[in-house]
CSV table of N, CA and C in Angstrom, one decimal:
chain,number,residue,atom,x,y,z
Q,3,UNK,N,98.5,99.2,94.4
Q,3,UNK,CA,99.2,98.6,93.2
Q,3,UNK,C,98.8,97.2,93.0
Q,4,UNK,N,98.0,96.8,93.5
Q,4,UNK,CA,97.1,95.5,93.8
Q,4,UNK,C,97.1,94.9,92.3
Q,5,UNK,N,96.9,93.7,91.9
Q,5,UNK,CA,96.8,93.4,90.5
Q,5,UNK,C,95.4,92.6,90.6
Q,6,UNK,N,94.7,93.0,89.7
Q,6,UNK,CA,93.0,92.3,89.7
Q,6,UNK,C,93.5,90.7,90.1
Q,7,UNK,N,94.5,90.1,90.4
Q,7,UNK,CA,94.6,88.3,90.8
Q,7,UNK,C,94.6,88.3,92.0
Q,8,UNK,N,94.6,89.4,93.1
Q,8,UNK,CA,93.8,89.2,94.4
Q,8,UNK,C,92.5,89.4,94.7
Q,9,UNK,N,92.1,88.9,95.7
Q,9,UNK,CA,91.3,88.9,96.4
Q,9,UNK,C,91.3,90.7,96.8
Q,10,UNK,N,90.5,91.1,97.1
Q,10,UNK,CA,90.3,92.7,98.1
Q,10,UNK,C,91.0,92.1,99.6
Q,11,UNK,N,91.7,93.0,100.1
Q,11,UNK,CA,92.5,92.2,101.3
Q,11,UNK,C,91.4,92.8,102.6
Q,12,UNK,N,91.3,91.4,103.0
Q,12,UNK,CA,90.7,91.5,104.4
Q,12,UNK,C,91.5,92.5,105.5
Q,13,UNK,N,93.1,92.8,105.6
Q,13,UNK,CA,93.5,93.1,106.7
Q,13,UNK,C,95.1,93.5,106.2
Q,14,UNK,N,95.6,94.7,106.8
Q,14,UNK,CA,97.2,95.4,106.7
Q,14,UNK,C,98.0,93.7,106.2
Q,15,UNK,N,98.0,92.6,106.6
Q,15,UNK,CA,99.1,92.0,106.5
Q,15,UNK,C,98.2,91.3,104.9
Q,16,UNK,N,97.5,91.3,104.9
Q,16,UNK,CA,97.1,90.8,102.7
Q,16,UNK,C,97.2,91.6,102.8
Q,17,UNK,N,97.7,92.8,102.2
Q,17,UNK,CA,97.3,94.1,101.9
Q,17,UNK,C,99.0,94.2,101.3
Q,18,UNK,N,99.8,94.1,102.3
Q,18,UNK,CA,101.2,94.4,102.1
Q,18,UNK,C,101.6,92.7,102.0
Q,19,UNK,N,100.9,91.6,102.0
Q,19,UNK,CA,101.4,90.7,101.2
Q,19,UNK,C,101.6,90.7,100.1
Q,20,UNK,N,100.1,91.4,99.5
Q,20,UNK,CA,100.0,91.6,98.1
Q,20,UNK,C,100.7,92.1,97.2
Q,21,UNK,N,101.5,93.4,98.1
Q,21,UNK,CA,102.5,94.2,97.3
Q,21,UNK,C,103.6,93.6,96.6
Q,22,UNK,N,104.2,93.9,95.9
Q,22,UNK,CA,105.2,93.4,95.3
Q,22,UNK,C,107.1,93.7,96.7
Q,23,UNK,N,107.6,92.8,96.3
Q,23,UNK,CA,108.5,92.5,97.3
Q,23,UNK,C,109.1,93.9,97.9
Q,24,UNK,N,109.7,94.8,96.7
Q,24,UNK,CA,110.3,95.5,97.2
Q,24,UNK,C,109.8,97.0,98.0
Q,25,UNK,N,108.4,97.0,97.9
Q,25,UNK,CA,107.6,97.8,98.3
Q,25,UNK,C,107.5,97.5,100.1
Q,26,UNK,N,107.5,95.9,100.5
Q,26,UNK,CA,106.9,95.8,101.8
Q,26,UNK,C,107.7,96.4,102.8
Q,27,UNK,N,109.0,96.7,102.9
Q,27,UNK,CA,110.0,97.0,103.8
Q,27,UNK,C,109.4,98.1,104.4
Q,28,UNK,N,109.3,99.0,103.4
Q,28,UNK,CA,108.6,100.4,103.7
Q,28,UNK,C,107.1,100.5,104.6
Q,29,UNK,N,106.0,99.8,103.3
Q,29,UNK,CA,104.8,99.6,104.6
Q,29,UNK,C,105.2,99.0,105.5
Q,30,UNK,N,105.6,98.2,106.0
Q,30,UNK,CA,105.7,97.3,107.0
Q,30,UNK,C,106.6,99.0,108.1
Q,31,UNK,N,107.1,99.2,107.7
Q,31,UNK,CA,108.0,100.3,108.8
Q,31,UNK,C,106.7,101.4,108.6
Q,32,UNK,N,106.1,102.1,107.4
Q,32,UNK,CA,105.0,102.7,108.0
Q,32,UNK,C,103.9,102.6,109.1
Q,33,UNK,N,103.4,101.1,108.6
Q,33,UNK,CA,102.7,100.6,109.5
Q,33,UNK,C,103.2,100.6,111.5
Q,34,UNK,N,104.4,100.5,111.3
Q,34,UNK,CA,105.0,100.1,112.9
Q,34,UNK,C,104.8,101.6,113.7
Q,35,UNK,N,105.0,102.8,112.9
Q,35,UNK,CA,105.3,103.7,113.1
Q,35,UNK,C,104.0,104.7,113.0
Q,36,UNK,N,103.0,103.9,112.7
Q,36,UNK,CA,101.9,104.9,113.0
Q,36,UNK,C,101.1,104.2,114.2
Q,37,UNK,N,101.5,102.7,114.1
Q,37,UNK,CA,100.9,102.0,115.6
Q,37,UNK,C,102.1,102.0,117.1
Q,38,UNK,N,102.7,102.6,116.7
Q,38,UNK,CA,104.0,102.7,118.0
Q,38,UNK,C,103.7,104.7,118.1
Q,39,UNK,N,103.2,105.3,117.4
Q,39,UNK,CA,102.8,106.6,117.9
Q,39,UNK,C,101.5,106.6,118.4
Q,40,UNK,N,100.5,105.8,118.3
Q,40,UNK,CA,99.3,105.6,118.5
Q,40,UNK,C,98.5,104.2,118.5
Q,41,UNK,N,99.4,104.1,119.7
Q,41,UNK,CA,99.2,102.5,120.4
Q,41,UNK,C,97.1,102.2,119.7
Q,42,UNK,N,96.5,103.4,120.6
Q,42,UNK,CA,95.3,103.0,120.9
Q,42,UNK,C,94.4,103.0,119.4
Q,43,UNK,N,95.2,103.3,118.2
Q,43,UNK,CA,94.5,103.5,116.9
Q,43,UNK,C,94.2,102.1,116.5
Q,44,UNK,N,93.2,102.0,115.5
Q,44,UNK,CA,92.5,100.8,115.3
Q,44,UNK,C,92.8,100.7,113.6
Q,45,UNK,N,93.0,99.5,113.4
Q,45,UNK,CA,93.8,99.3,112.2
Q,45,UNK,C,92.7,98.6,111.3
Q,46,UNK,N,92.4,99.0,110.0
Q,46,UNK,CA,91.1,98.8,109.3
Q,46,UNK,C,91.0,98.8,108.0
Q,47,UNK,N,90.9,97.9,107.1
Q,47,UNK,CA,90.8,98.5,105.6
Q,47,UNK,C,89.8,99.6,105.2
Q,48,UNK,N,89.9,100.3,104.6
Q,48,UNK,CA,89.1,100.7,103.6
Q,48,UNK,C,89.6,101.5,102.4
Q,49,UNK,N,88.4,101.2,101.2
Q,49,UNK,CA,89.0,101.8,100.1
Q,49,UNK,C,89.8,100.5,99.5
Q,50,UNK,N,90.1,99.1,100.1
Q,50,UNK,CA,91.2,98.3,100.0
Q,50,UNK,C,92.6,98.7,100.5
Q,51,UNK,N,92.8,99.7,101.8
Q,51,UNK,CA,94.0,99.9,102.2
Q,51,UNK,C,93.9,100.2,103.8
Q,52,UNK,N,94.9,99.7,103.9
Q,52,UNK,CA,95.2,99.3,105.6
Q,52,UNK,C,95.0,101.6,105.8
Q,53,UNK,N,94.1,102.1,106.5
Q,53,UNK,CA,93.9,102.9,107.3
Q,53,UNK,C,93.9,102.6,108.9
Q,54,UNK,N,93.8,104.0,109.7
Q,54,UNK,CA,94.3,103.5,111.0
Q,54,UNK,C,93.5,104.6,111.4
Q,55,UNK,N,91.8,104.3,112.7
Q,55,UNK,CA,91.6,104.7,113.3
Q,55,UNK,C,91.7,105.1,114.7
Q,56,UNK,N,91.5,106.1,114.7
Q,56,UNK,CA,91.7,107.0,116.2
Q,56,UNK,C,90.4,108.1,116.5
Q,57,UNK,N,89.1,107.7,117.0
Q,57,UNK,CA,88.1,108.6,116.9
Q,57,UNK,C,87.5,108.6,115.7
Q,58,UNK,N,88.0,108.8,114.7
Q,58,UNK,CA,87.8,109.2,113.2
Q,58,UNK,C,89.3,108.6,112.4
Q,59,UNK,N,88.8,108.6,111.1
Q,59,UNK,CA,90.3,108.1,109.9
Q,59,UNK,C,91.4,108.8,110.5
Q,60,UNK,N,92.8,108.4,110.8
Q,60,UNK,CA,94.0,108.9,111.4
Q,60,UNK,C,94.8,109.3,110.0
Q,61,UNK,N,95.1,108.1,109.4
Q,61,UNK,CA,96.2,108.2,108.3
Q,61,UNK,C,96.0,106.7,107.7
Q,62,UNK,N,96.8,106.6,106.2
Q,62,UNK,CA,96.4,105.4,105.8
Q,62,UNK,C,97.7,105.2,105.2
Q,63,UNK,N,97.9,103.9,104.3
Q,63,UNK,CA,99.1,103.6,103.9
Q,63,UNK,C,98.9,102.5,102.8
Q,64,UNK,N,99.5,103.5,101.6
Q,64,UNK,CA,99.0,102.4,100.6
Q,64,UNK,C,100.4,102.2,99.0
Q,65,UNK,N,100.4,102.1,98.1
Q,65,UNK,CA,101.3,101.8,96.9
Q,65,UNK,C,100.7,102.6,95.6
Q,66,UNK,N,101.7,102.6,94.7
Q,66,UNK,CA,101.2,102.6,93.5
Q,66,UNK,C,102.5,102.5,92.7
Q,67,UNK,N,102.7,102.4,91.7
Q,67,UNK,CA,103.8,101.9,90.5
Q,67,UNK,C,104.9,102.0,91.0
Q,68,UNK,N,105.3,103.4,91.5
Q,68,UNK,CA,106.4,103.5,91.9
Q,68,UNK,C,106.9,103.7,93.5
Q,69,UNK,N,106.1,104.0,94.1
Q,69,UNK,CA,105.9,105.0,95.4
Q,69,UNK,C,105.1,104.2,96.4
Q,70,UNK,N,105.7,103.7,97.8
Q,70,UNK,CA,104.7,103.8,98.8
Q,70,UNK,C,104.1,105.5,99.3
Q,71,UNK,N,102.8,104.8,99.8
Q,71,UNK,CA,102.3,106.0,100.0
Q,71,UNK,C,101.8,106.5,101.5
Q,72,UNK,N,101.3,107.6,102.1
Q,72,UNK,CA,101.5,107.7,103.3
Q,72,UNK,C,99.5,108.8,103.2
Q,73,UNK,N,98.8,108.3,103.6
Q,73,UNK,CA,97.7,109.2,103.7
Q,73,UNK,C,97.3,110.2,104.2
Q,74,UNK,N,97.6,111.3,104.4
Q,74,UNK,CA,97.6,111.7,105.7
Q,74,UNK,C,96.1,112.6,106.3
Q,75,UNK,N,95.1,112.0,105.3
Q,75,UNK,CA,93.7,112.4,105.5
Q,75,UNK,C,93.1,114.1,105.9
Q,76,UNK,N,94.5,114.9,105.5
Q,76,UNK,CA,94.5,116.5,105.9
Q,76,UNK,C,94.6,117.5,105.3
Q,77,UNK,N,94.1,117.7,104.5
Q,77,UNK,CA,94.3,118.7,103.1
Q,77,UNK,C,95.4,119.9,103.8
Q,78,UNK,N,94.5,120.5,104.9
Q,78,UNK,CA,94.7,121.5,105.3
Q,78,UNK,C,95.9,121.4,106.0
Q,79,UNK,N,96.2,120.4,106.6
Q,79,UNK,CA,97.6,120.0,107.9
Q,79,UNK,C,99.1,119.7,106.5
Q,80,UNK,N,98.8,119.2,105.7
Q,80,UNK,CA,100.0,119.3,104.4
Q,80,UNK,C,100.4,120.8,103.8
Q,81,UNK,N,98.9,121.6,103.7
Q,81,UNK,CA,99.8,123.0,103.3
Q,81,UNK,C,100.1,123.4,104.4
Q,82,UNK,N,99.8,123.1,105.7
Q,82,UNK,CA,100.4,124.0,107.0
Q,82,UNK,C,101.7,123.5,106.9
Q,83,UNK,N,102.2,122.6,106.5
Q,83,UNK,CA,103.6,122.1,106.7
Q,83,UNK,C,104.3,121.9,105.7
Q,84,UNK,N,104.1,123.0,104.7
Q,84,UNK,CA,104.7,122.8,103.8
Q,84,UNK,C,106.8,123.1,103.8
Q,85,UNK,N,106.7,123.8,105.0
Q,85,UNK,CA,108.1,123.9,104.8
Q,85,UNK,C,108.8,122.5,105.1
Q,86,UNK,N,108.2,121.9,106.3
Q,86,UNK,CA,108.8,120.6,106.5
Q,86,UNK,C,108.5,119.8,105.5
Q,87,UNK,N,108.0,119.8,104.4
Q,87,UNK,CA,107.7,118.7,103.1
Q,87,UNK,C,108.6,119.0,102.0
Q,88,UNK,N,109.9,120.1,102.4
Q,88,UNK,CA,110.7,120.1,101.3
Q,88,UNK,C,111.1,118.8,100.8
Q,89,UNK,N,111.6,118.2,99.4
Q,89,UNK,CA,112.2,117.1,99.2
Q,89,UNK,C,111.3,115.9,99.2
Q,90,UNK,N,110.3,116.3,99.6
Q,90,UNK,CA,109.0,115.5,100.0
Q,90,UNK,C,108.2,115.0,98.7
Q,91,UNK,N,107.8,114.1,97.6
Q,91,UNK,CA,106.7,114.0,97.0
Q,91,UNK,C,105.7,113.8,97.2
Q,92,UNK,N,104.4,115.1,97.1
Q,92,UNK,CA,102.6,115.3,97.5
Q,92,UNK,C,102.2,115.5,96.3
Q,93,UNK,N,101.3,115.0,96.8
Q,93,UNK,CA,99.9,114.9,95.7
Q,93,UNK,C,98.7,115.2,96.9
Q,94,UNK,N,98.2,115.8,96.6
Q,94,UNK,CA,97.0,116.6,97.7
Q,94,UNK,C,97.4,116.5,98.8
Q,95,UNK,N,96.7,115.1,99.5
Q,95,UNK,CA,97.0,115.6,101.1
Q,95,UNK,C,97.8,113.8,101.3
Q,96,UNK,N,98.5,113.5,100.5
Q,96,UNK,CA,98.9,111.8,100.0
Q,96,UNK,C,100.5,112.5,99.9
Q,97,UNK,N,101.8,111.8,100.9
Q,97,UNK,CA,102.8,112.0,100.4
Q,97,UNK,C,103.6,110.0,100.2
Q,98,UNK,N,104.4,110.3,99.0
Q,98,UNK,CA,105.2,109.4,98.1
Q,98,UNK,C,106.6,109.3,98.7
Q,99,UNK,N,106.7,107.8,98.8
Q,99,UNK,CA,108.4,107.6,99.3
Q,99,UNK,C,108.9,106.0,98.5
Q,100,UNK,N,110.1,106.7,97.9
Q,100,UNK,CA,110.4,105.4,96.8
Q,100,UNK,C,111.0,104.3,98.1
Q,101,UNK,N,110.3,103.3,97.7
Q,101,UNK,CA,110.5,101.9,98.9
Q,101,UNK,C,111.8,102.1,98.7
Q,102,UNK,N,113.0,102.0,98.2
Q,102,UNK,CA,114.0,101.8,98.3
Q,102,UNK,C,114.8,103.1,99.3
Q,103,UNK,N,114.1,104.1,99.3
Q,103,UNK,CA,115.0,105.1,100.6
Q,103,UNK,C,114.3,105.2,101.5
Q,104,UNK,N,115.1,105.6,103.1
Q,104,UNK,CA,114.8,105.6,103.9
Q,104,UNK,C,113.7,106.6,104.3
Q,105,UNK,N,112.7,106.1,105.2
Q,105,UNK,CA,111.5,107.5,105.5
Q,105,UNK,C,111.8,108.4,106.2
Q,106,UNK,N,111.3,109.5,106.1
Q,106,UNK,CA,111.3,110.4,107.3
Q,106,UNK,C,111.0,110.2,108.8
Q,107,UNK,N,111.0,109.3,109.5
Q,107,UNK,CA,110.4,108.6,110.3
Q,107,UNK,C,109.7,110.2,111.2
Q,108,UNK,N,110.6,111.0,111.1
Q,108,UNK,CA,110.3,112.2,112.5
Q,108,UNK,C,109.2,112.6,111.7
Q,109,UNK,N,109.3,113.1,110.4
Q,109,UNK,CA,107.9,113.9,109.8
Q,109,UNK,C,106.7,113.4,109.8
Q,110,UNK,N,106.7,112.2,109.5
Q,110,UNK,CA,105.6,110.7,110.0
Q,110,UNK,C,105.6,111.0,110.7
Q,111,UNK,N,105.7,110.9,112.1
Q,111,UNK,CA,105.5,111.1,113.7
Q,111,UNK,C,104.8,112.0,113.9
Q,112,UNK,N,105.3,113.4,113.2
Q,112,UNK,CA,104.7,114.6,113.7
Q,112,UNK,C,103.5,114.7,113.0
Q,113,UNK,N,103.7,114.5,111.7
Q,113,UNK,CA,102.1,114.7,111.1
Q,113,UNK,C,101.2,113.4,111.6
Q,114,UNK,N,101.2,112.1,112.0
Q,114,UNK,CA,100.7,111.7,112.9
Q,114,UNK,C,100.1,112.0,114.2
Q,115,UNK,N,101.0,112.7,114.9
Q,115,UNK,CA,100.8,113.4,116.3
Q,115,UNK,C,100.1,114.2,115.9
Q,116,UNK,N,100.1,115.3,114.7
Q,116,UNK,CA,99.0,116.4,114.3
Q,116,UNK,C,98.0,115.7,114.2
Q,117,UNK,N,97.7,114.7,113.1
Q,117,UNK,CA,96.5,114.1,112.9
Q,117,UNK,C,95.6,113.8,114.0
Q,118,UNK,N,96.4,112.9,115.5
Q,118,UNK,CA,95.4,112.4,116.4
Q,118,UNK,C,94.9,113.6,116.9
Q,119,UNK,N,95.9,114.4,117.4
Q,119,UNK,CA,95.8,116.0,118.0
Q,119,UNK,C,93.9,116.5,116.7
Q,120,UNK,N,94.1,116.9,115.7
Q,120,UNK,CA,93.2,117.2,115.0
Q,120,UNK,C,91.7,116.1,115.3
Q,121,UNK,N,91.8,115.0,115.4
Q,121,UNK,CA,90.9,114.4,115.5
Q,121,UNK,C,90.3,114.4,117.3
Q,122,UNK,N,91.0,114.6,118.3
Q,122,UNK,CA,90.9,114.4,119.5
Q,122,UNK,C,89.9,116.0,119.8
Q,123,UNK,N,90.1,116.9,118.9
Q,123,UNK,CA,89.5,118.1,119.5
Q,123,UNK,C,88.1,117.8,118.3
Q,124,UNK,N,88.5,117.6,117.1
Q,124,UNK,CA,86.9,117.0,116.8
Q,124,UNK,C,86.0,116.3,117.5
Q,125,UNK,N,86.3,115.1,118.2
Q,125,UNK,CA,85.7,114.3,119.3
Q,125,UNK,C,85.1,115.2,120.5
Q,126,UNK,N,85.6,115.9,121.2
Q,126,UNK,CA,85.4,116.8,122.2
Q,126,UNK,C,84.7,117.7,121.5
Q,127,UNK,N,84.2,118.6,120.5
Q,127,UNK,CA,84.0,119.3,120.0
Q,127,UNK,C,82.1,118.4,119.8
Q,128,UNK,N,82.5,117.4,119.5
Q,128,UNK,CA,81.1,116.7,119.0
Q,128,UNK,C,80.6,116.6,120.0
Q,129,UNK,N,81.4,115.7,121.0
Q,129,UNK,CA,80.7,115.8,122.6
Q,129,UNK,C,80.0,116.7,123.5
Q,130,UNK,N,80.9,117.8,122.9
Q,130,UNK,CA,80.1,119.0,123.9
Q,130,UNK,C,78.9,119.3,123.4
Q,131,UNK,N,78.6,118.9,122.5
Q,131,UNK,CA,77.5,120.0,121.1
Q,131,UNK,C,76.4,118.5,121.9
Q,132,UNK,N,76.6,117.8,122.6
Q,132,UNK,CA,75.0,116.6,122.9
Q,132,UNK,C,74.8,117.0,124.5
């Protein structure tokens, strides 16, 4: 939701400076909660938005007009879970949460936990193949 009067943000804290006030509460709690499930993930822009490596892209976390947003870099892992996404706003493999209500913190978690899970057997999978 960035307005062309910034700079491209070097790092998660411009990033969610940039946002508008009532949006940060939410990244800021995304953010905590994808680095407290995955201490060892590495926190990185791209695209202009705070992503979080682990082996490969984990998940990302970004805004738009109305909605913080949650990346979850898995086309395939959002329709596997579609039952737990009732109530949920998606857009491909990208779910929407109005800053003003609380997050799912558990569903975060677990599609997080899927995601490293997904990327840890890609890693081993690459490894074995050299």
């Amino acid at each position: 939701m960035r307005g062309s009067d910034f700079p491209p943000p070097r790092n998660a804290d411009e990033y969610i400076g940039q946002q508008p006030a009532a949006f940060r509460p939410a990244l800021e709690e995304l953010r905590h909660i994808i680095l407290t499930t995955v201490p060892q993930a590495t926190e990185v822009i791209s695209y202009q938005l705070p992503c979080y490596k682990y082996h490969y892209m984990l998940v990302g976390i970004g805004t738009n007009k109305k909605y913080c947003s949650f990346y979850t870099m898995s086309p395939g892992l959002v329709k596997s879970m579609q039952e737990n996404l009732k109530g949920v706003k998606v857009s491909g493999s990208t779910l929407h949460f109005a800053p003003d209500e609380p997050l799912p913190v558990d569903l975060i978690k677990k599609i997080i936990t899927e995601r490293m899970i997904q990327n840890e057997v890609l890693a081993l999978s690459k490894k074995s193949k050299k």
